[in-house]
Coordinates of C-alpha atoms and ligand atoms in Angstrom, one line a residue:
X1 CA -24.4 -4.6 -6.4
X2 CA -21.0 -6.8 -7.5
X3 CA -19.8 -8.7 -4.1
X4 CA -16.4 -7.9 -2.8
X5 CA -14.1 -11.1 -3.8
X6 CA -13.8 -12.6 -0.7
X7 CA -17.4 -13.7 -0.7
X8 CA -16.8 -15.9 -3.5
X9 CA -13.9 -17.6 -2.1
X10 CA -14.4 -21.6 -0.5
X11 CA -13.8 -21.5 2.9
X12 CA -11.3 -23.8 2.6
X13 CA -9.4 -22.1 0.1
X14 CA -9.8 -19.4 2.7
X15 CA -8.0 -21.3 5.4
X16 CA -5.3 -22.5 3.5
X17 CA -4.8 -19.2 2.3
X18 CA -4.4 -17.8 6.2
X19 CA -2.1 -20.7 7.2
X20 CA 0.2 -20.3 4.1
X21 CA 0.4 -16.8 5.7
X22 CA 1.4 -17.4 8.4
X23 CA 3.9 -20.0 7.3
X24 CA 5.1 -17.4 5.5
X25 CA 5.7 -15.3 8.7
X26 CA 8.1 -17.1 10.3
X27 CA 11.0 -17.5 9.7
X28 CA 9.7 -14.5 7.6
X29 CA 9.3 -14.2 4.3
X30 CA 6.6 -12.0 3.9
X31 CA 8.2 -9.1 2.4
X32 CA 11.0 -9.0 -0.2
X33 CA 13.4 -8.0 2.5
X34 CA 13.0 -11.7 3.5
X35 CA 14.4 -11.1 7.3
X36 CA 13.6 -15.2 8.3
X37 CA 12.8 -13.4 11.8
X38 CA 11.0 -16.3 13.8
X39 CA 8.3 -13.7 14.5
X40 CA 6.4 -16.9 16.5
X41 CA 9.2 -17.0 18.7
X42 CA 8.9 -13.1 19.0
X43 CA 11.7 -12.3 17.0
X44 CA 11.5 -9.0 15.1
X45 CA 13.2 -8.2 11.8
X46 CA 13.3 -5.2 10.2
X47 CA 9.5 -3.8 10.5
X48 CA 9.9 -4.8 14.4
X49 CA 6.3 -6.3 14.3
X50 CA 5.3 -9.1 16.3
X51 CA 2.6 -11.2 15.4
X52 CA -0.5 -9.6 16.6
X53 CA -2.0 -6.8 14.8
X54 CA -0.9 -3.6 15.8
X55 CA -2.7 -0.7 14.6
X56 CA -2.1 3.1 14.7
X57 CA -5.4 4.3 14.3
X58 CA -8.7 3.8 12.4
X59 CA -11.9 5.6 11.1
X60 CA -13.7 6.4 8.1
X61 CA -11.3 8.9 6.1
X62 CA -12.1 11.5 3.3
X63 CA -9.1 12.3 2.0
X64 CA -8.7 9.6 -0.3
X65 CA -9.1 9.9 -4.0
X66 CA -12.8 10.4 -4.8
X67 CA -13.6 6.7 -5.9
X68 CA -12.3 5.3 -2.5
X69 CA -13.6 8.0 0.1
X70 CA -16.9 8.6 -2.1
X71 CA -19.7 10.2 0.3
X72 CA -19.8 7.8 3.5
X73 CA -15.2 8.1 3.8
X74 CA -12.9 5.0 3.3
X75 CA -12.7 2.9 6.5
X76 CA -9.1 3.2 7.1
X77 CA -7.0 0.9 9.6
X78 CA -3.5 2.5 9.9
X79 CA -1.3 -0.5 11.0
X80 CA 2.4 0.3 12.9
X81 CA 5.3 -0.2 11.6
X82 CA 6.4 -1.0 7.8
X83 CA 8.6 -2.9 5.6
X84 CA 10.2 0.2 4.0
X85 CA 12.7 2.8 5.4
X86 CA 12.1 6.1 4.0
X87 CA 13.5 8.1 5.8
X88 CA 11.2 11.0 4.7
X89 CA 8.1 8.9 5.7
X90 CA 4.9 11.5 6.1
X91 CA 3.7 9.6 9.0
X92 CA 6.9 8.8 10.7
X93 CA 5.5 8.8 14.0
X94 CA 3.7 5.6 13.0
X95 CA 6.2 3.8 10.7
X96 CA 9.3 4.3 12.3
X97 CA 8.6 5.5 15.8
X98 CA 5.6 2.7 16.3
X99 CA 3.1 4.6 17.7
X100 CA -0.3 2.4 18.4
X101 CA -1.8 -0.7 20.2
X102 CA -1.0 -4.1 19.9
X103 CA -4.8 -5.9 19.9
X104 CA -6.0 -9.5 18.5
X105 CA -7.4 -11.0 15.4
X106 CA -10.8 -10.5 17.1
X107 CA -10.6 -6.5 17.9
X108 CA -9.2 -6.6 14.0
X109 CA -12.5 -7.8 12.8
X110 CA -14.9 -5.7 15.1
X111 CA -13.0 -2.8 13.5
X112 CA -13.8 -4.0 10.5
X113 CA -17.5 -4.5 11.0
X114 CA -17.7 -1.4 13.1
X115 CA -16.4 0.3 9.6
X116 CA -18.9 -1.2 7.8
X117 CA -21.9 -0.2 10.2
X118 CA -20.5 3.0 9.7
X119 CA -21.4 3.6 6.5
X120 CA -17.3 3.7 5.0
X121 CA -17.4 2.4 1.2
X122 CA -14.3 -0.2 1.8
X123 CA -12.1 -1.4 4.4
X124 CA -8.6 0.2 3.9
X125 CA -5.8 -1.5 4.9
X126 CA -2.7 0.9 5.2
X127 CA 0.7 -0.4 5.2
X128 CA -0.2 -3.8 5.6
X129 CA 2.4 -6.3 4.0
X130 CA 3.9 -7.4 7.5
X131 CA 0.9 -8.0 9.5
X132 CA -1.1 -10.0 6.6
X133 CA -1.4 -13.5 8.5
X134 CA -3.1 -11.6 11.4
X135 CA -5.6 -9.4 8.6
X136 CA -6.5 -12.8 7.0
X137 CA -7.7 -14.1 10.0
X138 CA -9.6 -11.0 10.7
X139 CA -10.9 -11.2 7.8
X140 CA -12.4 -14.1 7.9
X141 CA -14.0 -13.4 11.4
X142 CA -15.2 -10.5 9.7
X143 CA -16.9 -12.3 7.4
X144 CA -18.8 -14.6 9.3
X145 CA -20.1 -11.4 11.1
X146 CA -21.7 -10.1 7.9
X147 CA -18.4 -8.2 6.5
X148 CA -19.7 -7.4 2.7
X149 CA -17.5 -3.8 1.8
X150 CA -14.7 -4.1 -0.3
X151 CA -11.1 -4.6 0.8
X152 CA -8.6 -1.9 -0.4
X153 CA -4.6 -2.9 -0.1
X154 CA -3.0 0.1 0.5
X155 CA 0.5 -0.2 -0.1
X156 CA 4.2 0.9 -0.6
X157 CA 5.1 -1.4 -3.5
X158 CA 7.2 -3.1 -2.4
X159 CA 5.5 -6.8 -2.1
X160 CA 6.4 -10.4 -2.6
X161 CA 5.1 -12.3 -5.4
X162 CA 4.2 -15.0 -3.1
X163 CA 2.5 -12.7 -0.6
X164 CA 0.5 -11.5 -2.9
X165 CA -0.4 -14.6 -4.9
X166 CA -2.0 -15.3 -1.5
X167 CA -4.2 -12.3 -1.9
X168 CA -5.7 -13.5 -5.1
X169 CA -9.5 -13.0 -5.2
X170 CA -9.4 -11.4 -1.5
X171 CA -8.3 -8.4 -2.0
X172 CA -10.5 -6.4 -4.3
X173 CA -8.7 -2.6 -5.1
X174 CA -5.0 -3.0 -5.0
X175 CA -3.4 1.0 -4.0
X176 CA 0.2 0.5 -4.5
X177 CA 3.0 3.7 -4.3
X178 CA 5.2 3.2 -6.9
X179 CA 8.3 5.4 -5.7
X180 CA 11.3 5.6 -6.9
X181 CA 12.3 4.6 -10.4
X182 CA 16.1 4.6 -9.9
X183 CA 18.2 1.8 -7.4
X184 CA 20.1 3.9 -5.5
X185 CA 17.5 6.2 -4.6
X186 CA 15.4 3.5 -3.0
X187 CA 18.8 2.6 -1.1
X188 CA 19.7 6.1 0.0
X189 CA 16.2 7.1 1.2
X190 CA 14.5 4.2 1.6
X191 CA 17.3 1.5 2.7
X192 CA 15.9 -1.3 0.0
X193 CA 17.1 -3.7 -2.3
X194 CA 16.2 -3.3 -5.9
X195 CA 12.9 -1.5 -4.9
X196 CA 11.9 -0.3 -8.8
X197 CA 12.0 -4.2 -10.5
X198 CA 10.1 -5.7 -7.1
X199 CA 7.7 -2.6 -7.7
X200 CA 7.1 -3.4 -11.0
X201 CA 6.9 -7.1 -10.7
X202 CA 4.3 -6.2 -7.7
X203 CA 2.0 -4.0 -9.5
X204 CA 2.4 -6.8 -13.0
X205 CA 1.0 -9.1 -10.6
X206 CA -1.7 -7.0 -8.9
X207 CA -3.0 -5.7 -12.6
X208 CA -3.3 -9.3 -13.3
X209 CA -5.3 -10.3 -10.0
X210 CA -7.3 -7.3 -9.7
X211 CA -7.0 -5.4 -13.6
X212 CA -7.9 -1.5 -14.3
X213 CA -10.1 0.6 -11.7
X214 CA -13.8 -0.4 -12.1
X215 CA -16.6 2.0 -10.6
X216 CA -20.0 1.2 -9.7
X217 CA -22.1 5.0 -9.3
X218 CA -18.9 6.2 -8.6
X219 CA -17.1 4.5 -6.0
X220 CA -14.5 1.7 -6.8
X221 CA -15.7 -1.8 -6.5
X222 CA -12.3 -3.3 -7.5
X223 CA -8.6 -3.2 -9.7
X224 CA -5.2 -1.3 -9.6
X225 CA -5.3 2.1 -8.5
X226 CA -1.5 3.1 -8.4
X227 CA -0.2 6.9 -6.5
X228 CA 3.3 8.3 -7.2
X229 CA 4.4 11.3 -4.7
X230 CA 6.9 13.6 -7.4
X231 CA 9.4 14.2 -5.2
X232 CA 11.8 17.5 -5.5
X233 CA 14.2 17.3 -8.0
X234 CA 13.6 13.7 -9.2
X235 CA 10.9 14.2 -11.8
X236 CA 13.5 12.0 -14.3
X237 CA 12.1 9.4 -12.1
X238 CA 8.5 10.2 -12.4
X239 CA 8.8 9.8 -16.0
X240 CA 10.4 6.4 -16.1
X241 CA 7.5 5.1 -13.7
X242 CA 5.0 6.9 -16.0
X243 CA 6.3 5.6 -19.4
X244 CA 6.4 2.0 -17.3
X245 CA 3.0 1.8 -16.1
X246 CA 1.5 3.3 -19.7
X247 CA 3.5 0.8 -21.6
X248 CA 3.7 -2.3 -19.4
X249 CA 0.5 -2.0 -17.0
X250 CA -1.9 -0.3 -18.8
X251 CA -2.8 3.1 -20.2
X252 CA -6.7 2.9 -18.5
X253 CA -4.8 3.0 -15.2
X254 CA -6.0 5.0 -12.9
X255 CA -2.8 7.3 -11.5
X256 CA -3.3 9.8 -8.9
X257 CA 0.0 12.0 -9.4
X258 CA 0.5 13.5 -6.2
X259 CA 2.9 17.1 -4.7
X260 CA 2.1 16.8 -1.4
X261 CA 5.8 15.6 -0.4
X262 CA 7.3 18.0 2.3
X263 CA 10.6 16.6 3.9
X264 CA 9.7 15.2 7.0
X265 CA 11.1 12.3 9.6
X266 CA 14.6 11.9 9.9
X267 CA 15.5 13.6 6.5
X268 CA 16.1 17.0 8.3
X269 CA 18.9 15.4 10.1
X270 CA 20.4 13.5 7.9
X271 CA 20.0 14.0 4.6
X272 CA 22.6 11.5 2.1
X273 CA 24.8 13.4 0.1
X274 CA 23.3 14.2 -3.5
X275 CA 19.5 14.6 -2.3
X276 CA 19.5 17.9 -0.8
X277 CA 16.6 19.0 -3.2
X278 CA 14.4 16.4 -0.5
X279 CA 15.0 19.3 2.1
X280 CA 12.2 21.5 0.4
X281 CA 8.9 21.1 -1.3
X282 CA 8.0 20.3 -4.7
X283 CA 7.6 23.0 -7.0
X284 CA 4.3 24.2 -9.3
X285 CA 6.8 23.4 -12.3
X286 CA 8.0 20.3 -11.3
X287 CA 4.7 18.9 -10.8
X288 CA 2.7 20.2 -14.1
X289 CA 5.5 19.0 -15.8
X290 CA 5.0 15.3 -14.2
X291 CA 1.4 15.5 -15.0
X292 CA 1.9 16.3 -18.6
X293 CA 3.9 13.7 -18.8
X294 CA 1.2 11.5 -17.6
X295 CA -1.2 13.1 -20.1
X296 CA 1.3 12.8 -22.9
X297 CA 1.7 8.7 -22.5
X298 CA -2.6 9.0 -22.1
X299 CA -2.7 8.6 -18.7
X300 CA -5.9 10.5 -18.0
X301 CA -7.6 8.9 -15.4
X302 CA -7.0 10.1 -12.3
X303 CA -6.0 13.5 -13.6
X304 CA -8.7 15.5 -12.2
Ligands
SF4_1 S1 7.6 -8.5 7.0 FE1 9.0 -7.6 8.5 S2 10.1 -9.4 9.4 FE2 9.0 -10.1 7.6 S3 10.5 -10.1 5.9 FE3 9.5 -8.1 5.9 S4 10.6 -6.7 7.2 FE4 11.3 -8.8 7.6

């Protein structure tokens, strides 16, 4: 059986990692959004996440793609808040309107091992970018406790080189989103900056760390598993991200293609001019086109 990275790690590479973190997390830096909130001093920027870990929810889950749920479920921690805006967020209650628990670094790592002991094939971090000082540290309590599943970094895309060059080597299966492929549309529904070139520099750098999906009997051990939600009336964008992660990531990626997108959150209300097709779902069309688009540029994998 291959060990999970972080078991390979010196401790003291570790430890510097976790105190570059949280360097990192105030002022803040840890997301591209770059707030400089002095989150020690309890100030909050834009995810309005304090220091501690503060989770939604966790449990093992079997509704992720088959290589990450396999037969025991993924051991998912949903974490509050996020560093993203969208305001058509499937699990709004969580993102936006911060439903969960605020608990330490210690309950963090019991969850963990209490995963584990449950059988769950990896420990699933969801939307973690803005709480990864207090997951490090976790982590590392974790493993002293006999943590030995891997880590799975499920995230929006939108990530900071320098976060992530912190990750190196601990994070086994990167599971990015890669949204939108157009600027404006990451402003008008997701209120960020330049979303599609930090997405792309993101998932550069988590190919490089982590490279294609590998499976042992099935399940994922480690590398770049990447999901795009088609989203109604944008498929143009589906096929830029498509022809960008064929040409520039690789063509053995494994891309779950998703048309499960229903408009949700705070898009009902307001909806920006120009994006009234986000008021319904996606359609049968739209989304065979998107996936023989995928199939066209060779992207199989993941196509079920
Ligand atoms: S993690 Fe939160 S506080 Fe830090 S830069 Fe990002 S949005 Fe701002």
């Amino acid at each position: 059986m291959t060990l999970p990275g972080y078991l390979t790690i010196p401790e003291n590479t570790f430890n510097a990692r976790i105190h570059a973190a949280w360097e990192r997390s105030s002022p803040c830096m840890l997301c591209p959004r770059q707030c400089m909130a002095l989150r020690k001093k309890g100030e909050l920027g834009f995810c309005r996440t304090g220091i501690h870990p503060h989770i939604a929810s966790y449990g093992p889950h079997f509704g992720e793609e088959g290589p990450i749920s396999g037969t025991r479920g993924s051991g998912t921690v949903f974490f509050t808040g996020c560093t993203m805006g969208c305001r058509f967020c499937q699990n709004y209650e969580i993102s936006h309107d911060r439903v969960g628990q605020e608990i330490t670094v210690h309950d963090l790592a019991d969850i963990f091992l209490y995963l584990q002991e449950r059988g769950c094939h990896n420990i699933n971090l969801v939307t973690p970018t803005h709480q990864v000082p207090a997951i490090l540290e976790s982590l590392r309590i974790a493993i002293k406790g006999g943590l030995q599943i891997p880590i799975v970094y499920n995230t929006s895309g939108y990530e900071s080189p320098g976060t992530l060059s912190l990750l190196e080597g601990i994070i086994d299966i990167y599971m990015p989103d890669f949204k939108f492929a157009d600027e404006e549309t990451g402003k008008n529904l997701s209120c960020t900056t330049n979303y599609p070139r930090i997405c792309e520099e993101a998932l550069r750098e988590m190919h490089r760390q982590a490279g294609d999906l590998t499976l042992e009997d099935g399940i994922a051990i480690r590398g770049l598993l990447i999901r795009h939600l088609v989203l109604p009336g944008r498929t143009s964008e589906s096929e830029k991200i498509i022809k960008f992660i064929a040409e520039q990531i690789s063509r053995d990626t494994w891309l779950n293609i998703m048309d499960q997108y229903r408009p949700a959150g705070e898009i009902r209300k307001t909806c920006p001019d120009g994006y009234a097709d986000m008021l319904r779902r996606v359609s049968d069309k739209e989304f065979v086109h998107v996936r023989k688009v995928a199939e066209k540029y060779g992207l199989v994998r993941g196509l079920e």
